[in-house]
PDB file of C-alpha atoms and ligand atoms in Angstrom:
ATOM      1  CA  UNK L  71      92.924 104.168 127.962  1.00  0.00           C
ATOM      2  CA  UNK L  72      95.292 101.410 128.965  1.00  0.00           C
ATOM      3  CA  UNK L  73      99.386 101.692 129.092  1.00  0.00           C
ATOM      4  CA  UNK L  74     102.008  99.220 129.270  1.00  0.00           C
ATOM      5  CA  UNK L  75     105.796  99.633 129.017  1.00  0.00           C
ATOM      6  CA  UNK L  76     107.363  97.859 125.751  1.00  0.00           C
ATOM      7  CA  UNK L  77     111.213  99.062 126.439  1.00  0.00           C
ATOM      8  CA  UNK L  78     112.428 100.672 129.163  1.00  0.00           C
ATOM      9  CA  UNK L  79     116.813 101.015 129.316  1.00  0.00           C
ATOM     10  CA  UNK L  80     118.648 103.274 127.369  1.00  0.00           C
ATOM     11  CA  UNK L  81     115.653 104.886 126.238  1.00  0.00           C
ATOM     12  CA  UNK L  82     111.360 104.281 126.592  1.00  0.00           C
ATOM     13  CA  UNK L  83     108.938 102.942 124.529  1.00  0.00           C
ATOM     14  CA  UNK L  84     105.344 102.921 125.434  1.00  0.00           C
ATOM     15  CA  UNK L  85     101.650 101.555 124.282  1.00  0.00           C
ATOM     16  CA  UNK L  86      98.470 103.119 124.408  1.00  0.00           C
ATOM     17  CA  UNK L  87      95.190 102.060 123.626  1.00  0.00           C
ATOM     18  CA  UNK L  88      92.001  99.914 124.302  1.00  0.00           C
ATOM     19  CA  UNK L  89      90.049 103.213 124.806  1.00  0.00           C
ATOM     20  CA  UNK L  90      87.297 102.167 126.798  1.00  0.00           C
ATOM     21  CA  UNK L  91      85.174 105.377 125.549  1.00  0.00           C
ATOM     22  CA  UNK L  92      85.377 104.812 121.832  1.00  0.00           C
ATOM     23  CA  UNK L  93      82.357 104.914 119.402  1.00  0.00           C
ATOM     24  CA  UNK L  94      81.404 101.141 118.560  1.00  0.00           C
ATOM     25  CA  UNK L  95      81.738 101.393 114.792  1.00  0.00           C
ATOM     26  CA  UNK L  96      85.684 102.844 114.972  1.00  0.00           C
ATOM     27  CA  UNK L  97      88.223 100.469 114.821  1.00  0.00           C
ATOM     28  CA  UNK L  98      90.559 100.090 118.027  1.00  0.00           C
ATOM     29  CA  UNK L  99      93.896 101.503 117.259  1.00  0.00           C
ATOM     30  CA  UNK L 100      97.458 101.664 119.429  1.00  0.00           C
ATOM     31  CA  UNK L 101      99.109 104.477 119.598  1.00  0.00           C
ATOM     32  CA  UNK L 102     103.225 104.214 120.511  1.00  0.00           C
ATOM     33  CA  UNK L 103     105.329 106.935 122.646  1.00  0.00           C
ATOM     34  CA  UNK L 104     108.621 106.580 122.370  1.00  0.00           C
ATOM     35  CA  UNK L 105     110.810 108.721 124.542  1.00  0.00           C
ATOM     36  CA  UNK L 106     114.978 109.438 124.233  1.00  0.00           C
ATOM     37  CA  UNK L 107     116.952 111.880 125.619  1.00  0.00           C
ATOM     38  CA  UNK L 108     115.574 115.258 125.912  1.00  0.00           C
ATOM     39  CA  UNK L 109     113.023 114.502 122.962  1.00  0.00           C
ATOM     40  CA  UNK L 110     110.007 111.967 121.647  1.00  0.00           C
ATOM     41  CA  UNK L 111     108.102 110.990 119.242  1.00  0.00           C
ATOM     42  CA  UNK L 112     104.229 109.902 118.619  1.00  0.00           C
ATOM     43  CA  UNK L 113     103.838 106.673 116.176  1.00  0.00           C
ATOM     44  CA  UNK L 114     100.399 106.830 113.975  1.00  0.00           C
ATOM     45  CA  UNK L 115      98.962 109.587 116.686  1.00  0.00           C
ATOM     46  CA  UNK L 116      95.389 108.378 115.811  1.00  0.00           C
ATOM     47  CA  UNK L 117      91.924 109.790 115.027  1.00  0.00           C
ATOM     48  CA  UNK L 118      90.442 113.018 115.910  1.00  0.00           C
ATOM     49  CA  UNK L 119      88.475 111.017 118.584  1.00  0.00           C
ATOM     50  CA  UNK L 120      91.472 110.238 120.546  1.00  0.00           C
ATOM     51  CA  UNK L 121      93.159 113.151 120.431  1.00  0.00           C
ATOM     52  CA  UNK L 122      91.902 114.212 124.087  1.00  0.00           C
ATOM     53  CA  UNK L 123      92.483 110.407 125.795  1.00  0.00           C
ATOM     54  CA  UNK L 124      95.562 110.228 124.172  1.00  0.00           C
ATOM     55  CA  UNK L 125      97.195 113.596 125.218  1.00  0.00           C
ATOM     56  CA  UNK L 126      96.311 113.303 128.801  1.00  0.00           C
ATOM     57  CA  UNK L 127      98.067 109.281 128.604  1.00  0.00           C
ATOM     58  CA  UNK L 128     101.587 110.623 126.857  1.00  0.00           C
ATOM     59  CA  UNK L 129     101.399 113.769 129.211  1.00  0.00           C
ATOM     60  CA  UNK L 130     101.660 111.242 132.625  1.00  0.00           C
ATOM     61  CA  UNK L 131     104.711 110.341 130.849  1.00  0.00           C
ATOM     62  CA  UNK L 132     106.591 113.227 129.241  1.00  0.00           C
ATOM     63  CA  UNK L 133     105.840 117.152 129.310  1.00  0.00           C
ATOM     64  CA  UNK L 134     104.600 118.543 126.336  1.00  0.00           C
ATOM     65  CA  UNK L 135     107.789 120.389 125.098  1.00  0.00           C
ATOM     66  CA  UNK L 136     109.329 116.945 124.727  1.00  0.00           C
ATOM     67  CA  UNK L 137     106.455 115.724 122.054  1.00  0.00           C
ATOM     68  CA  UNK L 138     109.230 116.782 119.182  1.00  0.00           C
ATOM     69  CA  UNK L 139     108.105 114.316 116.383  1.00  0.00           C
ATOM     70  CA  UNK L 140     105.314 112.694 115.028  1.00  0.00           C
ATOM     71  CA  UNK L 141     105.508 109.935 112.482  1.00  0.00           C
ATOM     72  CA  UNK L 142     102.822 108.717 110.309  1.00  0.00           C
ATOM     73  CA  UNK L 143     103.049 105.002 108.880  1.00  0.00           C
ATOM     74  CA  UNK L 144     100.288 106.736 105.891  1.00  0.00           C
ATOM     75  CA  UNK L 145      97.429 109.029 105.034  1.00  0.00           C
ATOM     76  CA  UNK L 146      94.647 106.694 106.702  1.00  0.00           C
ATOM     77  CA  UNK L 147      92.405 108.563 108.880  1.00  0.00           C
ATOM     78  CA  UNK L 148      92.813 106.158 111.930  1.00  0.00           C
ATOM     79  CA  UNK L 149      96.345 107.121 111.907  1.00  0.00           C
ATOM     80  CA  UNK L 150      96.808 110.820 111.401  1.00  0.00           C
ATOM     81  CA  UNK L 151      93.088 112.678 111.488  1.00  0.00           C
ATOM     82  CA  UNK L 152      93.896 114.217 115.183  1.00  0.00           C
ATOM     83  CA  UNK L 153      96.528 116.117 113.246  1.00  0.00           C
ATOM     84  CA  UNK L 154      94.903 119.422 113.344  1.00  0.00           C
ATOM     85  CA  UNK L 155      94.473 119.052 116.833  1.00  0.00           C
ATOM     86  CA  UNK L 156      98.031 118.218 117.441  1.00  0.00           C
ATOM     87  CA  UNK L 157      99.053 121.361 115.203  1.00  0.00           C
ATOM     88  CA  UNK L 158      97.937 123.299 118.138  1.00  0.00           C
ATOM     89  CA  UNK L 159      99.377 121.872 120.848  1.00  0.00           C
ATOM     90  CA  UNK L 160     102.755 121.217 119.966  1.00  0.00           C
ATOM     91  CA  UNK L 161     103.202 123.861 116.598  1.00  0.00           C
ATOM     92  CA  UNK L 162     107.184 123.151 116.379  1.00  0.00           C
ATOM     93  CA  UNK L 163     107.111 119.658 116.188  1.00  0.00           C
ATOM     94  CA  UNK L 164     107.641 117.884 113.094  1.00  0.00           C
ATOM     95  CA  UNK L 165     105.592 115.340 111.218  1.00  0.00           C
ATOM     96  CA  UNK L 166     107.495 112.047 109.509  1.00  0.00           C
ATOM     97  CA  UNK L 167     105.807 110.769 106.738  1.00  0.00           C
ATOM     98  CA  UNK L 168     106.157 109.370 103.019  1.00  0.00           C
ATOM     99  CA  UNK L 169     106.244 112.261 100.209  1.00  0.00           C
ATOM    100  CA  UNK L 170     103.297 111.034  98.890  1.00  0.00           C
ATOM    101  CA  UNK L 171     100.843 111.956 101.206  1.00  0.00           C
ATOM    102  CA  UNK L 172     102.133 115.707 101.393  1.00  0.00           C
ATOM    103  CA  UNK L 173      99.394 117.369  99.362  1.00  0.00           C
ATOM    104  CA  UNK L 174      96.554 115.001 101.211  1.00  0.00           C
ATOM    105  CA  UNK L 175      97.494 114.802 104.115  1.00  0.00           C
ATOM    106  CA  UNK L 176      97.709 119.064 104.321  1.00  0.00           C
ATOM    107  CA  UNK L 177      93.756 118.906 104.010  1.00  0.00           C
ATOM    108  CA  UNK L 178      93.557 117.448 107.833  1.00  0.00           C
ATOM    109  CA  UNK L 179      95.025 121.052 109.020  1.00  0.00           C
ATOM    110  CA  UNK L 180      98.790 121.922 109.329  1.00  0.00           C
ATOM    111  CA  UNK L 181      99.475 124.961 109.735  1.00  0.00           C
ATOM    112  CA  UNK L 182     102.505 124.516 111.855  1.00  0.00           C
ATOM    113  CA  UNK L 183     104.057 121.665 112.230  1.00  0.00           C
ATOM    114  CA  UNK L 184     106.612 120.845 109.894  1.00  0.00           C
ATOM    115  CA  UNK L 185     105.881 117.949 107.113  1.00  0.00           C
ATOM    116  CA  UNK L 186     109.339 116.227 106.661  1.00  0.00           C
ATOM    117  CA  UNK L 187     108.708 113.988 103.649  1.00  0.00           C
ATOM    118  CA  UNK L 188     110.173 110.764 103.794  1.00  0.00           C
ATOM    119  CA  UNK L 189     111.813 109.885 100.527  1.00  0.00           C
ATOM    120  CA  UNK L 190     111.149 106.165  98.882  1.00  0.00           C
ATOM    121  CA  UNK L 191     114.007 104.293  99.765  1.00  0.00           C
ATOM    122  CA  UNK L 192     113.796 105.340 103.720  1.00  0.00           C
ATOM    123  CA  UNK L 193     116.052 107.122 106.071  1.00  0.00           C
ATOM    124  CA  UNK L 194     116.686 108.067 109.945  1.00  0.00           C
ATOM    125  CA  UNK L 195     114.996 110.345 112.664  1.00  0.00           C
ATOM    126  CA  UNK L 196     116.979 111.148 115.096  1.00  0.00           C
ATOM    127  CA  UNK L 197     115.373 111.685 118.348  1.00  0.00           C
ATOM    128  CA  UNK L 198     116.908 112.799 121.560  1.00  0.00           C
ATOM    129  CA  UNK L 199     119.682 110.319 121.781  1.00  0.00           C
ATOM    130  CA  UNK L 200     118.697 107.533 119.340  1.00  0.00           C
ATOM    131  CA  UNK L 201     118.543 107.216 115.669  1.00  0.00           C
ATOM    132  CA  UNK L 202     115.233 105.373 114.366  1.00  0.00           C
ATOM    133  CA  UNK L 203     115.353 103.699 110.818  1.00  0.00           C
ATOM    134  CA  UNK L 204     112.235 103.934 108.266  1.00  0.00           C
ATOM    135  CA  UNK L 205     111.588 101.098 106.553  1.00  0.00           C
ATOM    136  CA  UNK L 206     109.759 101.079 103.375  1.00  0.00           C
ATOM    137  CA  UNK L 207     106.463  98.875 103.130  1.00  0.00           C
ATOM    138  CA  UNK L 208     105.235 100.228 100.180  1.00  0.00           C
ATOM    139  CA  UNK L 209     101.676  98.706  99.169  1.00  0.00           C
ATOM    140  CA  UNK L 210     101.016  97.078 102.928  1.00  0.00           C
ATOM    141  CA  UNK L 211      98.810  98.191 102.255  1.00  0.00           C
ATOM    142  CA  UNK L 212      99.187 101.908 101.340  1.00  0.00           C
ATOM    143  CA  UNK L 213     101.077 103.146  98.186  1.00  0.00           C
ATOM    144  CA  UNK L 214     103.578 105.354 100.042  1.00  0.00           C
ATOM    145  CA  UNK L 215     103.774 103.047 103.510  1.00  0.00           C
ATOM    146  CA  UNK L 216     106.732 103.441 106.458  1.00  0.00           C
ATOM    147  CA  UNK L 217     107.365 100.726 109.238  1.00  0.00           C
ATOM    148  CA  UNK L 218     110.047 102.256 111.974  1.00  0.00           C
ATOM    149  CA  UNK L 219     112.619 100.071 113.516  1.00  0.00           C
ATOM    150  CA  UNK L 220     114.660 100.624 116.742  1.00  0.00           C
ATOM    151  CA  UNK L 221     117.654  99.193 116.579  1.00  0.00           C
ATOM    152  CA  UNK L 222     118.574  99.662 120.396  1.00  0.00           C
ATOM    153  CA  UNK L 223     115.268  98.213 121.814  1.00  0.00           C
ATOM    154  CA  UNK L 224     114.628  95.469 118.638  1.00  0.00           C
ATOM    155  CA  UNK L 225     111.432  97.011 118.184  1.00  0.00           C
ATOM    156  CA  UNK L 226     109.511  96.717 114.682  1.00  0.00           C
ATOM    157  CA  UNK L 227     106.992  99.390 114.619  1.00  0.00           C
ATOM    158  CA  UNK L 228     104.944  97.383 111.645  1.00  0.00           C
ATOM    159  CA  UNK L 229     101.670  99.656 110.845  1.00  0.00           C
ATOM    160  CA  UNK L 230      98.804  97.800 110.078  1.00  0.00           C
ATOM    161  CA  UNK L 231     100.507  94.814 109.567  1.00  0.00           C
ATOM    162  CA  UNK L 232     100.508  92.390 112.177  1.00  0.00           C
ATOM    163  CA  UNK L 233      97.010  93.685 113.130  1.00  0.00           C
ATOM    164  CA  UNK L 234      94.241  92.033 114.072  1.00  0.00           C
ATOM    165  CA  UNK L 235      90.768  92.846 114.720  1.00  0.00           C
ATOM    166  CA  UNK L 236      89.736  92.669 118.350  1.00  0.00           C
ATOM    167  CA  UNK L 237      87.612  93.545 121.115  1.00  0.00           C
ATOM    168  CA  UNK L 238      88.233  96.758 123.139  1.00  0.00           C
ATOM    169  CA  UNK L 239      88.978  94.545 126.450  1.00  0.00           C
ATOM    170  CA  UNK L 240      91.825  92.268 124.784  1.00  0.00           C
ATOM    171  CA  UNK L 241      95.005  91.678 126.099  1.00  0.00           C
ATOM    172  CA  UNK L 242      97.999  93.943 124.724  1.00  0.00           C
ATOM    173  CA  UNK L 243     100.451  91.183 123.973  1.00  0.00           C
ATOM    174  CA  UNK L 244      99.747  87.587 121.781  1.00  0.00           C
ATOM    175  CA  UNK L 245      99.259  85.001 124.638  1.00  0.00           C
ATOM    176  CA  UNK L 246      98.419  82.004 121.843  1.00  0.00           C
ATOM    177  CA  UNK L 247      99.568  82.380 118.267  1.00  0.00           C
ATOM    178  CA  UNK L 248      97.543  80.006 116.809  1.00  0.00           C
ATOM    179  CA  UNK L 249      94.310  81.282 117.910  1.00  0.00           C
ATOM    180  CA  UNK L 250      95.585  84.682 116.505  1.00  0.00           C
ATOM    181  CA  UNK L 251      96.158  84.170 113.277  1.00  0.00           C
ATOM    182  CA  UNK L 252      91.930  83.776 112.965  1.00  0.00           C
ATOM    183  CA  UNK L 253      91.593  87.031 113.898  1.00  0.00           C
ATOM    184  CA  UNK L 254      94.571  88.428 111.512  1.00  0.00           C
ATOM    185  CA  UNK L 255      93.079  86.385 108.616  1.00  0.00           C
ATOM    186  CA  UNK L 256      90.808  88.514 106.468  1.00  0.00           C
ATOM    187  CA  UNK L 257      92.057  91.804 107.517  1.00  0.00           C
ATOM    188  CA  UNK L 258      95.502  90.401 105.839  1.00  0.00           C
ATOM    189  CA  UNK L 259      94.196  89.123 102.849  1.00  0.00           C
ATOM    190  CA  UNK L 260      91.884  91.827 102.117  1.00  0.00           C
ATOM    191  CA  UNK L 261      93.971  95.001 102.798  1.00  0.00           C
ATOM    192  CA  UNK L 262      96.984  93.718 101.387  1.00  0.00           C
ATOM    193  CA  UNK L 263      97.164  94.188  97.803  1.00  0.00           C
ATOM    194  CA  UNK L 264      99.827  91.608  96.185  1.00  0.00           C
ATOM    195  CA  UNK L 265     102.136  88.804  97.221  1.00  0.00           C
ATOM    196  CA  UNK L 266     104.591  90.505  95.278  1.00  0.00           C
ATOM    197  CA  UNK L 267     105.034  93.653  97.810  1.00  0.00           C
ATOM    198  CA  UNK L 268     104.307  91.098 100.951  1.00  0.00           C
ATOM    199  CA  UNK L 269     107.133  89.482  99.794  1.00  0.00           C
ATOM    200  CA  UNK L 270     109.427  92.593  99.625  1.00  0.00           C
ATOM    201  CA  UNK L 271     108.743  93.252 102.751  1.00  0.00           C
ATOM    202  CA  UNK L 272     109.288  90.071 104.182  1.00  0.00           C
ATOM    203  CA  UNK L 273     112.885  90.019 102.521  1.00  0.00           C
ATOM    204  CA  UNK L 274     113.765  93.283 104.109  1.00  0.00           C
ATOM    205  CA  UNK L 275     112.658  92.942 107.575  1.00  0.00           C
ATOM    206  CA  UNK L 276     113.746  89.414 107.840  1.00  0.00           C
ATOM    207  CA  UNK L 277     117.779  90.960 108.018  1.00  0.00           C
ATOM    208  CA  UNK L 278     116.437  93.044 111.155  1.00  0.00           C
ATOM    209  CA  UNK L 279     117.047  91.724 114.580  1.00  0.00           C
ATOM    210  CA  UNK L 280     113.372  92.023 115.791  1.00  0.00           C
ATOM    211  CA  UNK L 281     112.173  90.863 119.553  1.00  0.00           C
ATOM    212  CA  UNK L 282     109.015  92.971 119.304  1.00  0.00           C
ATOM    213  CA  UNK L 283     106.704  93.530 116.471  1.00  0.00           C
ATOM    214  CA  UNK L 284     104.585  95.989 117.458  1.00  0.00           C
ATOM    215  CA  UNK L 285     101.129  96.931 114.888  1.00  0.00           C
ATOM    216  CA  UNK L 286      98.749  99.368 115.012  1.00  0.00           C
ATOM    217  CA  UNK L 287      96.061  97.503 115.744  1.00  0.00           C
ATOM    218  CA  UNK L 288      95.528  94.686 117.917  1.00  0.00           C
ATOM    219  CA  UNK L 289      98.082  92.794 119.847  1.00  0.00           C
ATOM    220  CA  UNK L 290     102.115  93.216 120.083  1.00  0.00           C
ATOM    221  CA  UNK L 291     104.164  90.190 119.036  1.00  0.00           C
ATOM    222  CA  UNK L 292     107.015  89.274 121.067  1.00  0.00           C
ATOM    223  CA  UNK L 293     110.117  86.558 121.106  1.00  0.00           C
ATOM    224  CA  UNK L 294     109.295  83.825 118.651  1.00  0.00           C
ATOM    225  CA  UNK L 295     105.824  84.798 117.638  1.00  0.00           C
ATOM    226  CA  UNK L 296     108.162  87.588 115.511  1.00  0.00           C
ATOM    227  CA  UNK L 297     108.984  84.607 113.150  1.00  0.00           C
ATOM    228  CA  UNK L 298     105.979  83.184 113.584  1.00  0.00           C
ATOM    229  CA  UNK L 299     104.112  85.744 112.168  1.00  0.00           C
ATOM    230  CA  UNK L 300     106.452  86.245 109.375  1.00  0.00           C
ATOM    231  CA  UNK L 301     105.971  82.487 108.451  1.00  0.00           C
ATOM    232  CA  UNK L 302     102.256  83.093 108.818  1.00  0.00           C
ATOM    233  CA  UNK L 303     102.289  85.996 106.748  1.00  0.00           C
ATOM    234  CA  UNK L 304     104.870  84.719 104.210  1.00  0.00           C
ATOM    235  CA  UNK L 305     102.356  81.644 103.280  1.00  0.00           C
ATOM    236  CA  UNK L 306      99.471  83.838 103.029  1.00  0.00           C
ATOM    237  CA  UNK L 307      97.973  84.750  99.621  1.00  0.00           C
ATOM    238  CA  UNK L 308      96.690  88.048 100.152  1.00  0.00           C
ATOM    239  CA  UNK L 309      94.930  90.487  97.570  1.00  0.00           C
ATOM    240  CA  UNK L 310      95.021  90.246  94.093  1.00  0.00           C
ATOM    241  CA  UNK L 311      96.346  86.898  94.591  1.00  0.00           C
ATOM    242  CA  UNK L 312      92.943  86.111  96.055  1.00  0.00           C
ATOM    243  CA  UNK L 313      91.373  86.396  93.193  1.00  0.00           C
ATOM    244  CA  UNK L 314      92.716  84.101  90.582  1.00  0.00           C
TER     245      UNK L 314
HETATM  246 FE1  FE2 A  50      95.602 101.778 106.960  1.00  0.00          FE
HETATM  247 FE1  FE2 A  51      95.041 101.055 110.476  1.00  0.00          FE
END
């Protein structure tokens, strides 16, 4: 499991991923720490099959008593299925995540922690000494869908979009857009479902001062690859646009 350092000032932000024990047939996913004040919180925590790498990596970096929140971008099972596993470890923390996915996402095992659900239009977590501000992405590509943006540190936490597909030895950070966007290609246009929300989205986040766009899967954007990929991903027909 490799780390690197996205923020590190008035408060931490870290990356983990590129597990070099995972199963061939399960997609790569990063996993974000971010850590304020006396508190932090776990972005899209992962699948059951991380749950061990990825406890020992955030415990070199806080205790456990400061693993307070968790938030969940949506229901997909490479982003919340260590739940139940996480319900025992840290019982009082509390889990972020749309209202939607309340009754599904119970089935994984919470017996604990609290579900906050996250209304439609957004909101704020507060952790430790920052506040964090959900952004709705409804339809990219899930029905109820969060992004989370730090206004402090600039950083876009952006789900599954911005991913790309990528071998479990790459590089953390974009080193050559244009080579990227090959490997961002079908995964856009086939997970998102309709211009219509992509374009929602891009409106919104475009008023947000961004210097990293960080995804779930694949590699961070930083500096002017932000815009670029907005560009890229503004141009794009994706989904049911796809098909006449
Ligand atoms: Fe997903
Ligand atoms: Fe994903």
């Amino acid at each position: 499991m490799q780390t690197a350092i996205l923020y590190n000032e008035n408060h931490k932000w870290m990356i983990f991923g590129r597990n070099p024990a995972k199963p061939e047939k399960i997609i790569d996913t990063n996993q974000y720490l971010i850590v304020a004040g006396n508190q932090g919180i776990l972005l899209d925590p992962g699948g059951t099959e991380l749950f061990a790498p990825i406890l020992a990596a955030v415990l070199r970096h806080a205790p456990i008593r400061q693993l307070t929140h968790i938030f969940a971008s949506h229901q997909d099972p490479d982003v919340i299925s260590s739940l139940g596993l996480w319900d025992q470890v840290i019982p009082d923390a509390k889990l972020y995540c749309s209202w939607l996915w309340e009754g599904s996402i119970r089935h994984i095992g919470l017996k604990n922690i609290e579900y906050m659900p996250i209304r439609d239009d957004g909101g704020t977590i507060h952790v430790g000494n920052i506040d964090l501000t959900l952004i709705p992405a409804h339809y990219l590509h899930s029905p109820g869908n969060f992004h989370l943006y730090d206004p402090v540190a600039k950083i876009l936490f952006s789900g599954d979009l911005g991913s790309s597909l990528e071998p479990a030895d790459a590089p953390f950070f974009v080193d050559n857009f244009d080579e990227q966007t090959d490997k961002m290609l079908l995964f856009h246009q086939r997970w998102m479902p309709c211009n219509r929300a992509k374009q929602d989205w891009i409106d919104r986040v475009r008023s947000l001062d961004i210097e990293v766009l960080a995804p779930q899967h694949g590699r961070v954007f930083k500096g002017d690859d932000v815009n670029r990929f907005l560009d890229w991903f503004e141009s794009l027909d994706v989904g049911a646009a796809m098909s006449g």
